């Protein structure tokens, strides 16, 4: 079945260092979404990428969608303690052309040491 | 908008008891999803409704789990009888519809502990 895989599972960084998480799908995706979940919180939608090779930025966060639309990455420049949390990628499971449920990766848990 | 509202926030119950989790989606959102989150299995979709109709319930673990959406503003997830392995955080999420490019809005979740 469709799977979305994320690596690494955990990442510990010193404040100010960069961070990257990678997402790979077993199938081509129509779009990919990224979510952030703070400790004890709920997933919060960050962004959606749709086009092959698309790159989007949100302040220190850079999101990329691969040319084949099967992989994606999230890069954070100069991490801050506020970046702590688990970052999930998610891809839609298509039902005959319309979006059904999202399949979430297992997430990358980021901890930042001040 | 108040967002997706879930209740209760925390539930502790004894094995064998019935548990009912509640969700109010964002007004105007046509799709509603119930997810379960555990350390071992991550976020798992349990069931998905579109326009109040269950579309995919293949993630419901077993017959002890049931979900309803009697109207566009309310959904329940029921576990009867509950077991310790059901302990998890249960999230409800809604999205504007079956259009391709729709992010989900999650509720704050219900942390269920079955002892």
mmCIF file of C-alpha atoms in Angstrom:
data_model
loop_
_atom_site.group_PDB
_atom_site.id
_atom_site.type_symbol
_atom_site.label_atom_id
_atom_site.label_comp_id
_atom_site.label_asym_id
_atom_site.label_seq_id
_atom_site.Cartn_x
_atom_site.Cartn_y
_atom_site.Cartn_z
ATOM 1 C CA UNK A 1 0.000 0.000 0.000
ATOM 2 C CA UNK A 2 0.914 3.631 -0.098
ATOM 3 C CA UNK A 3 3.594 4.642 2.353
ATOM 4 C CA UNK A 4 5.245 7.874 3.348
ATOM 5 C CA UNK A 5 8.624 7.536 4.993
ATOM 6 C CA UNK A 6 10.540 10.181 6.882
ATOM 7 C CA UNK A 7 14.117 10.397 8.056
ATOM 8 C CA UNK A 8 15.655 10.944 10.463
ATOM 9 C CA UNK A 9 13.340 9.886 13.258
ATOM 10 C CA UNK A 10 15.111 12.152 15.748
ATOM 11 C CA UNK A 11 17.440 15.110 15.390
ATOM 12 C CA UNK A 12 19.220 16.944 18.171
ATOM 13 C CA UNK A 13 20.858 20.231 17.244
ATOM 14 C CA UNK A 14 22.546 23.129 18.957
ATOM 15 C CA UNK A 15 20.647 26.374 18.668
ATOM 16 C CA UNK A 16 21.814 28.155 15.536
ATOM 17 C CA UNK A 17 22.568 24.981 13.588
ATOM 18 C CA UNK A 18 20.598 24.009 10.507
ATOM 19 C CA UNK A 19 18.136 21.113 10.354
ATOM 20 C CA UNK A 20 16.738 19.068 7.492
ATOM 21 C CA UNK A 21 14.116 16.333 7.384
ATOM 22 C CA UNK A 22 13.410 14.193 4.339
ATOM 23 C CA UNK A 23 10.227 12.590 3.143
ATOM 24 C CA UNK A 24 9.800 9.837 0.541
ATOM 25 C CA UNK A 25 6.649 8.366 -0.910
ATOM 26 C CA UNK A 26 6.221 4.935 -2.435
ATOM 27 C CA UNK A 27 4.007 6.498 -5.114
ATOM 28 C CA UNK A 28 3.830 9.769 -7.026
ATOM 29 C CA UNK A 29 1.918 12.381 -5.066
ATOM 30 C CA UNK A 30 -0.465 15.032 -6.343
ATOM 31 C CA UNK A 31 0.712 17.244 -3.507
ATOM 32 C CA UNK A 32 2.573 17.037 -0.233
ATOM 33 C CA UNK A 33 1.790 18.762 3.025
ATOM 34 C CA UNK A 34 3.909 19.551 6.055
ATOM 35 C CA UNK A 35 2.722 19.814 9.636
ATOM 36 C CA UNK A 36 4.358 20.729 12.923
ATOM 37 C CA UNK A 37 3.353 19.309 16.276
ATOM 38 C CA UNK A 38 4.690 20.956 19.405
ATOM 39 C CA UNK A 39 5.214 18.740 22.464
ATOM 40 C CA UNK A 40 1.819 17.996 23.973
ATOM 41 C CA UNK A 41 0.068 19.729 21.096
ATOM 42 C CA UNK A 42 -1.689 18.840 17.903
ATOM 43 C CA UNK A 43 -0.448 18.851 14.303
ATOM 44 C CA UNK A 44 -0.625 22.272 12.703
ATOM 45 C CA UNK A 45 -0.645 22.705 8.948
ATOM 46 C CA UNK A 46 2.435 24.541 7.673
ATOM 47 C CA UNK A 47 2.368 24.385 3.905
ATOM 48 C CA UNK A 48 1.346 22.487 0.804
ATOM 49 C CA UNK A 49 3.481 21.885 -2.284
ATOM 50 C CA UNK A 50 1.844 20.984 -5.564
ATOM 51 C CA UNK A 51 4.180 21.478 -8.499
ATOM 52 C CA UNK A 52 7.122 19.340 -9.505
ATOM 53 C CA UNK A 53 10.345 20.941 -8.249
ATOM 54 C CA UNK A 54 8.464 23.546 -6.232
ATOM 55 C CA UNK A 55 10.326 25.452 -3.531
ATOM 56 C CA UNK A 56 8.563 27.571 -0.927
ATOM 57 C CA UNK A 57 9.928 29.573 1.967
ATOM 58 C CA UNK A 58 8.447 30.630 5.259
ATOM 59 C CA UNK A 59 11.005 32.804 7.039
ATOM 60 C CA UNK A 60 13.750 30.346 8.073
ATOM 61 C CA UNK A 61 11.890 27.300 6.714
ATOM 62 C CA UNK A 62 12.438 26.099 3.144
ATOM 63 C CA UNK A 63 10.241 23.388 1.650
ATOM 64 C CA UNK A 64 11.027 21.490 -1.532
ATOM 65 C CA UNK A 65 9.026 19.073 -3.663
ATOM 66 C CA UNK A 66 11.047 16.707 -5.819
ATOM 67 C CA UNK A 67 10.977 16.697 -9.584
ATOM 68 C CA UNK A 68 9.352 13.266 -9.633
ATOM 69 C CA UNK A 69 6.855 14.341 -6.950
ATOM 70 C CA UNK A 70 7.857 11.397 -4.764
ATOM 71 C CA UNK A 71 10.061 13.159 -2.260
ATOM 72 C CA UNK A 72 10.197 16.346 -0.283
ATOM 73 C CA UNK A 73 12.352 18.083 2.277
ATOM 74 C CA UNK A 74 12.048 20.699 4.986
ATOM 75 C CA UNK A 75 15.116 22.728 5.879
ATOM 76 C CA UNK A 76 15.327 25.070 8.846
ATOM 77 C CA UNK A 77 18.136 27.603 8.867
ATOM 78 C CA UNK A 78 19.648 28.664 12.184
ATOM 79 C CA UNK A 79 17.313 26.744 14.473
ATOM 80 C CA UNK A 80 15.770 28.379 17.500
ATOM 81 C CA UNK A 81 14.250 26.846 20.611
ATOM 82 C CA UNK A 82 10.827 27.732 19.227
ATOM 83 C CA UNK A 83 11.433 25.230 16.399
ATOM 84 C CA UNK A 84 11.223 22.308 18.829
ATOM 85 C CA UNK A 85 8.588 19.762 17.890
ATOM 86 C CA UNK A 86 7.812 16.953 15.493
ATOM 87 C CA UNK A 87 7.606 17.699 11.793
ATOM 88 C CA UNK A 88 5.366 15.491 9.676
ATOM 89 C CA UNK A 89 5.005 15.215 5.961
ATOM 90 C CA UNK A 90 1.766 13.869 4.543
ATOM 91 C CA UNK A 91 0.578 12.820 1.135
ATOM 92 C CA UNK A 92 -2.959 12.238 -0.077
ATOM 93 C CA UNK A 93 -4.251 8.792 -0.820
ATOM 94 C CA UNK A 94 -6.141 9.288 -4.041
ATOM 95 C CA UNK A 95 -9.548 7.775 -4.524
ATOM 96 C CA UNK A 96 -9.974 7.611 -8.257
ATOM 97 C CA UNK A 97 -8.715 11.132 -8.798
ATOM 98 C CA UNK A 98 -10.070 12.928 -5.751
ATOM 99 C CA UNK A 99 -8.191 13.436 -2.533
ATOM 100 C CA UNK A 100 -9.044 11.061 0.219
ATOM 101 C CA UNK A 101 -7.287 10.796 3.500
ATOM 102 C CA UNK A 102 -3.747 11.947 4.127
ATOM 103 C CA UNK A 103 -1.067 9.387 4.868
ATOM 104 C CA UNK A 104 1.337 10.784 7.423
ATOM 105 C CA UNK A 105 4.993 9.948 7.800
ATOM 106 C CA UNK A 106 6.185 8.956 11.273
ATOM 107 C CA UNK A 107 7.677 12.404 11.726
ATOM 108 C CA UNK A 108 11.059 13.823 12.685
ATOM 109 C CA UNK A 109 11.347 14.938 16.273
ATOM 110 C CA UNK A 110 13.563 17.987 16.579
ATOM 111 C CA UNK A 111 15.139 19.046 19.842
ATOM 112 C CA UNK A 112 17.196 22.225 20.119
ATOM 113 C CA UNK A 113 19.783 22.781 22.805
ATOM 114 C CA UNK A 114 20.102 26.433 23.821
ATOM 115 C CA UNK B 1 -13.518 30.667 14.087
ATOM 116 C CA UNK B 2 -13.034 28.491 17.169
ATOM 117 C CA UNK B 3 -11.335 25.764 15.177
ATOM 118 C CA UNK B 4 -12.003 22.044 15.549
ATOM 119 C CA UNK B 5 -13.349 21.380 19.016
ATOM 120 C CA UNK B 6 -12.858 18.049 20.729
ATOM 121 C CA UNK B 7 -14.111 16.831 24.065
ATOM 122 C CA UNK B 8 -13.127 15.664 26.533
ATOM 123 C CA UNK B 9 -9.460 16.699 26.573
ATOM 124 C CA UNK B 10 -8.572 13.845 28.882
ATOM 125 C CA UNK B 11 -10.393 10.622 29.647
ATOM 126 C CA UNK B 12 -9.396 7.945 32.113
ATOM 127 C CA UNK B 13 -11.575 4.880 32.166
ATOM 128 C CA UNK B 14 -11.519 1.312 33.322
ATOM 129 C CA UNK B 15 -11.149 -1.574 30.950
ATOM 130 C CA UNK B 16 -14.511 -2.733 29.654
ATOM 131 C CA UNK B 17 -16.203 0.642 29.925
ATOM 132 C CA UNK B 18 -17.701 2.519 26.999
ATOM 133 C CA UNK B 19 -15.888 5.651 25.871
ATOM 134 C CA UNK B 20 -17.332 8.354 23.624
ATOM 135 C CA UNK B 21 -15.168 11.034 22.060
ATOM 136 C CA UNK B 22 -16.740 14.085 20.480
ATOM 137 C CA UNK B 23 -15.783 16.443 17.704
ATOM 138 C CA UNK B 24 -17.182 19.636 16.235
ATOM 139 C CA UNK B 25 -15.541 20.453 12.900
ATOM 140 C CA UNK B 26 -15.023 23.908 11.484
ATOM 141 C CA UNK B 27 -18.231 25.243 10.003
ATOM 142 C CA UNK B 28 -18.271 24.763 6.252
ATOM 143 C CA UNK B 29 -15.689 22.004 6.218
ATOM 144 C CA UNK B 30 -17.050 18.999 4.344
ATOM 145 C CA UNK B 31 -14.503 16.393 5.354
ATOM 146 C CA UNK B 32 -13.875 15.024 8.830
ATOM 147 C CA UNK B 33 -11.181 12.621 9.914
ATOM 148 C CA UNK B 34 -10.503 10.669 13.088
ATOM 149 C CA UNK B 35 -6.840 9.848 13.767
ATOM 150 C CA UNK B 36 -5.170 7.955 16.564
ATOM 151 C CA UNK B 37 -1.610 8.782 17.636
ATOM 152 C CA UNK B 38 0.715 6.501 19.565
ATOM 153 C CA UNK B 39 4.474 6.463 19.931
ATOM 154 C CA UNK B 40 4.754 3.121 18.218
ATOM 155 C CA UNK B 41 2.425 3.626 15.266
ATOM 156 C CA UNK B 42 2.396 7.385 14.785
ATOM 157 C CA UNK B 43 -0.701 9.018 13.291
ATOM 158 C CA UNK B 44 -3.151 6.434 12.004
ATOM 159 C CA UNK B 45 -6.362 7.274 10.169
ATOM 160 C CA UNK B 46 -9.323 5.516 11.738
ATOM 161 C CA UNK B 47 -12.204 6.796 9.631
ATOM 162 C CA UNK B 48 -12.957 9.553 7.165
ATOM 163 C CA UNK B 49 -16.308 11.234 6.422
ATOM 164 C CA UNK B 50 -17.236 13.384 3.485
ATOM 165 C CA UNK B 51 -20.516 15.319 3.669
ATOM 166 C CA UNK B 52 -21.409 13.260 6.764
ATOM 167 C CA UNK B 53 -21.013 9.961 4.899
ATOM 168 C CA UNK B 54 -18.311 7.495 5.959
ATOM 169 C CA UNK B 55 -15.964 7.047 3.019
ATOM 170 C CA UNK B 56 -13.198 4.899 4.430
ATOM 171 C CA UNK B 57 -13.322 3.061 7.751
ATOM 172 C CA UNK B 58 -10.612 0.549 6.951
ATOM 173 C CA UNK B 59 -8.482 1.977 9.737
ATOM 174 C CA UNK B 60 -10.982 1.185 12.464
ATOM 175 C CA UNK B 61 -9.147 -1.461 14.502
ATOM 176 C CA UNK B 62 -12.065 -3.759 15.201
ATOM 177 C CA UNK B 63 -15.770 -3.904 15.876
ATOM 178 C CA UNK B 64 -15.292 -2.317 19.268
ATOM 179 C CA UNK B 65 -14.785 0.996 17.460
ATOM 180 C CA UNK B 66 -17.628 2.865 15.811
ATOM 181 C CA UNK B 67 -18.017 6.395 14.498
ATOM 182 C CA UNK B 68 -20.982 8.500 13.513
ATOM 183 C CA UNK B 69 -21.578 11.867 11.957
ATOM 184 C CA UNK B 70 -25.281 12.613 12.343
ATOM 185 C CA UNK B 71 -24.909 16.143 10.952
ATOM 186 C CA UNK B 72 -22.322 18.491 9.520
ATOM 187 C CA UNK B 73 -21.384 19.942 12.883
ATOM 188 C CA UNK B 74 -20.912 16.885 15.056
ATOM 189 C CA UNK B 75 -19.153 13.528 15.096
ATOM 190 C CA UNK B 76 -18.531 10.860 17.704
ATOM 191 C CA UNK B 77 -16.046 8.045 18.045
ATOM 192 C CA UNK B 78 -17.135 5.303 20.407
ATOM 193 C CA UNK B 79 -15.127 2.459 21.879
ATOM 194 C CA UNK B 80 -17.102 -0.315 23.526
ATOM 195 C CA UNK B 81 -15.707 -2.132 25.406
ATOM 196 C CA UNK B 82 -12.462 -0.260 25.914
ATOM 197 C CA UNK B 83 -9.129 -2.049 26.419
ATOM 198 C CA UNK B 84 -5.756 -0.830 27.742
ATOM 199 C CA UNK B 85 -4.257 -1.040 24.237
ATOM 200 C CA UNK B 86 -6.724 1.647 23.139
ATOM 201 C CA UNK B 87 -4.803 4.177 25.223
ATOM 202 C CA UNK B 88 -3.657 6.902 22.834
ATOM 203 C CA UNK B 89 -4.335 10.453 21.762
ATOM 204 C CA UNK B 90 -7.309 10.657 19.428
ATOM 205 C CA UNK B 91 -7.432 13.590 17.036
ATOM 206 C CA UNK B 92 -10.290 14.850 14.966
ATOM 207 C CA UNK B 93 -9.461 16.941 11.915
ATOM 208 C CA UNK B 94 -11.519 18.690 9.283
ATOM 209 C CA UNK B 95 -10.810 20.130 5.870
ATOM 210 C CA UNK B 96 -12.799 22.197 3.379
ATOM 211 C CA UNK B 97 -13.607 19.270 1.134
ATOM 212 C CA UNK B 98 -12.437 16.740 -1.343
ATOM 213 C CA UNK B 99 -10.604 19.287 -3.430
ATOM 214 C CA UNK B 100 -7.077 18.211 -4.025
ATOM 215 C CA UNK B 101 -5.220 20.908 -2.203
ATOM 216 C CA UNK B 102 -6.579 21.165 1.285
ATOM 217 C CA UNK B 103 -4.703 21.271 4.543
ATOM 218 C CA UNK B 104 -6.261 19.730 7.597
ATOM 219 C CA UNK B 105 -7.155 21.579 10.784
ATOM 220 C CA UNK B 106 -6.709 19.358 13.815
ATOM 221 C CA UNK B 107 -8.471 19.602 17.131
ATOM 222 C CA UNK B 108 -6.523 19.600 20.378
ATOM 223 C CA UNK B 109 -7.107 15.883 20.806
ATOM 224 C CA UNK B 110 -8.460 13.602 23.500
ATOM 225 C CA UNK B 111 -5.878 11.769 25.580
ATOM 226 C CA UNK B 112 -7.460 8.433 26.460
ATOM 227 C CA UNK B 113 -6.084 6.217 29.193
ATOM 228 C CA UNK B 114 -7.679 2.829 29.764
ATOM 229 C CA UNK B 115 -6.615 1.172 33.000
#
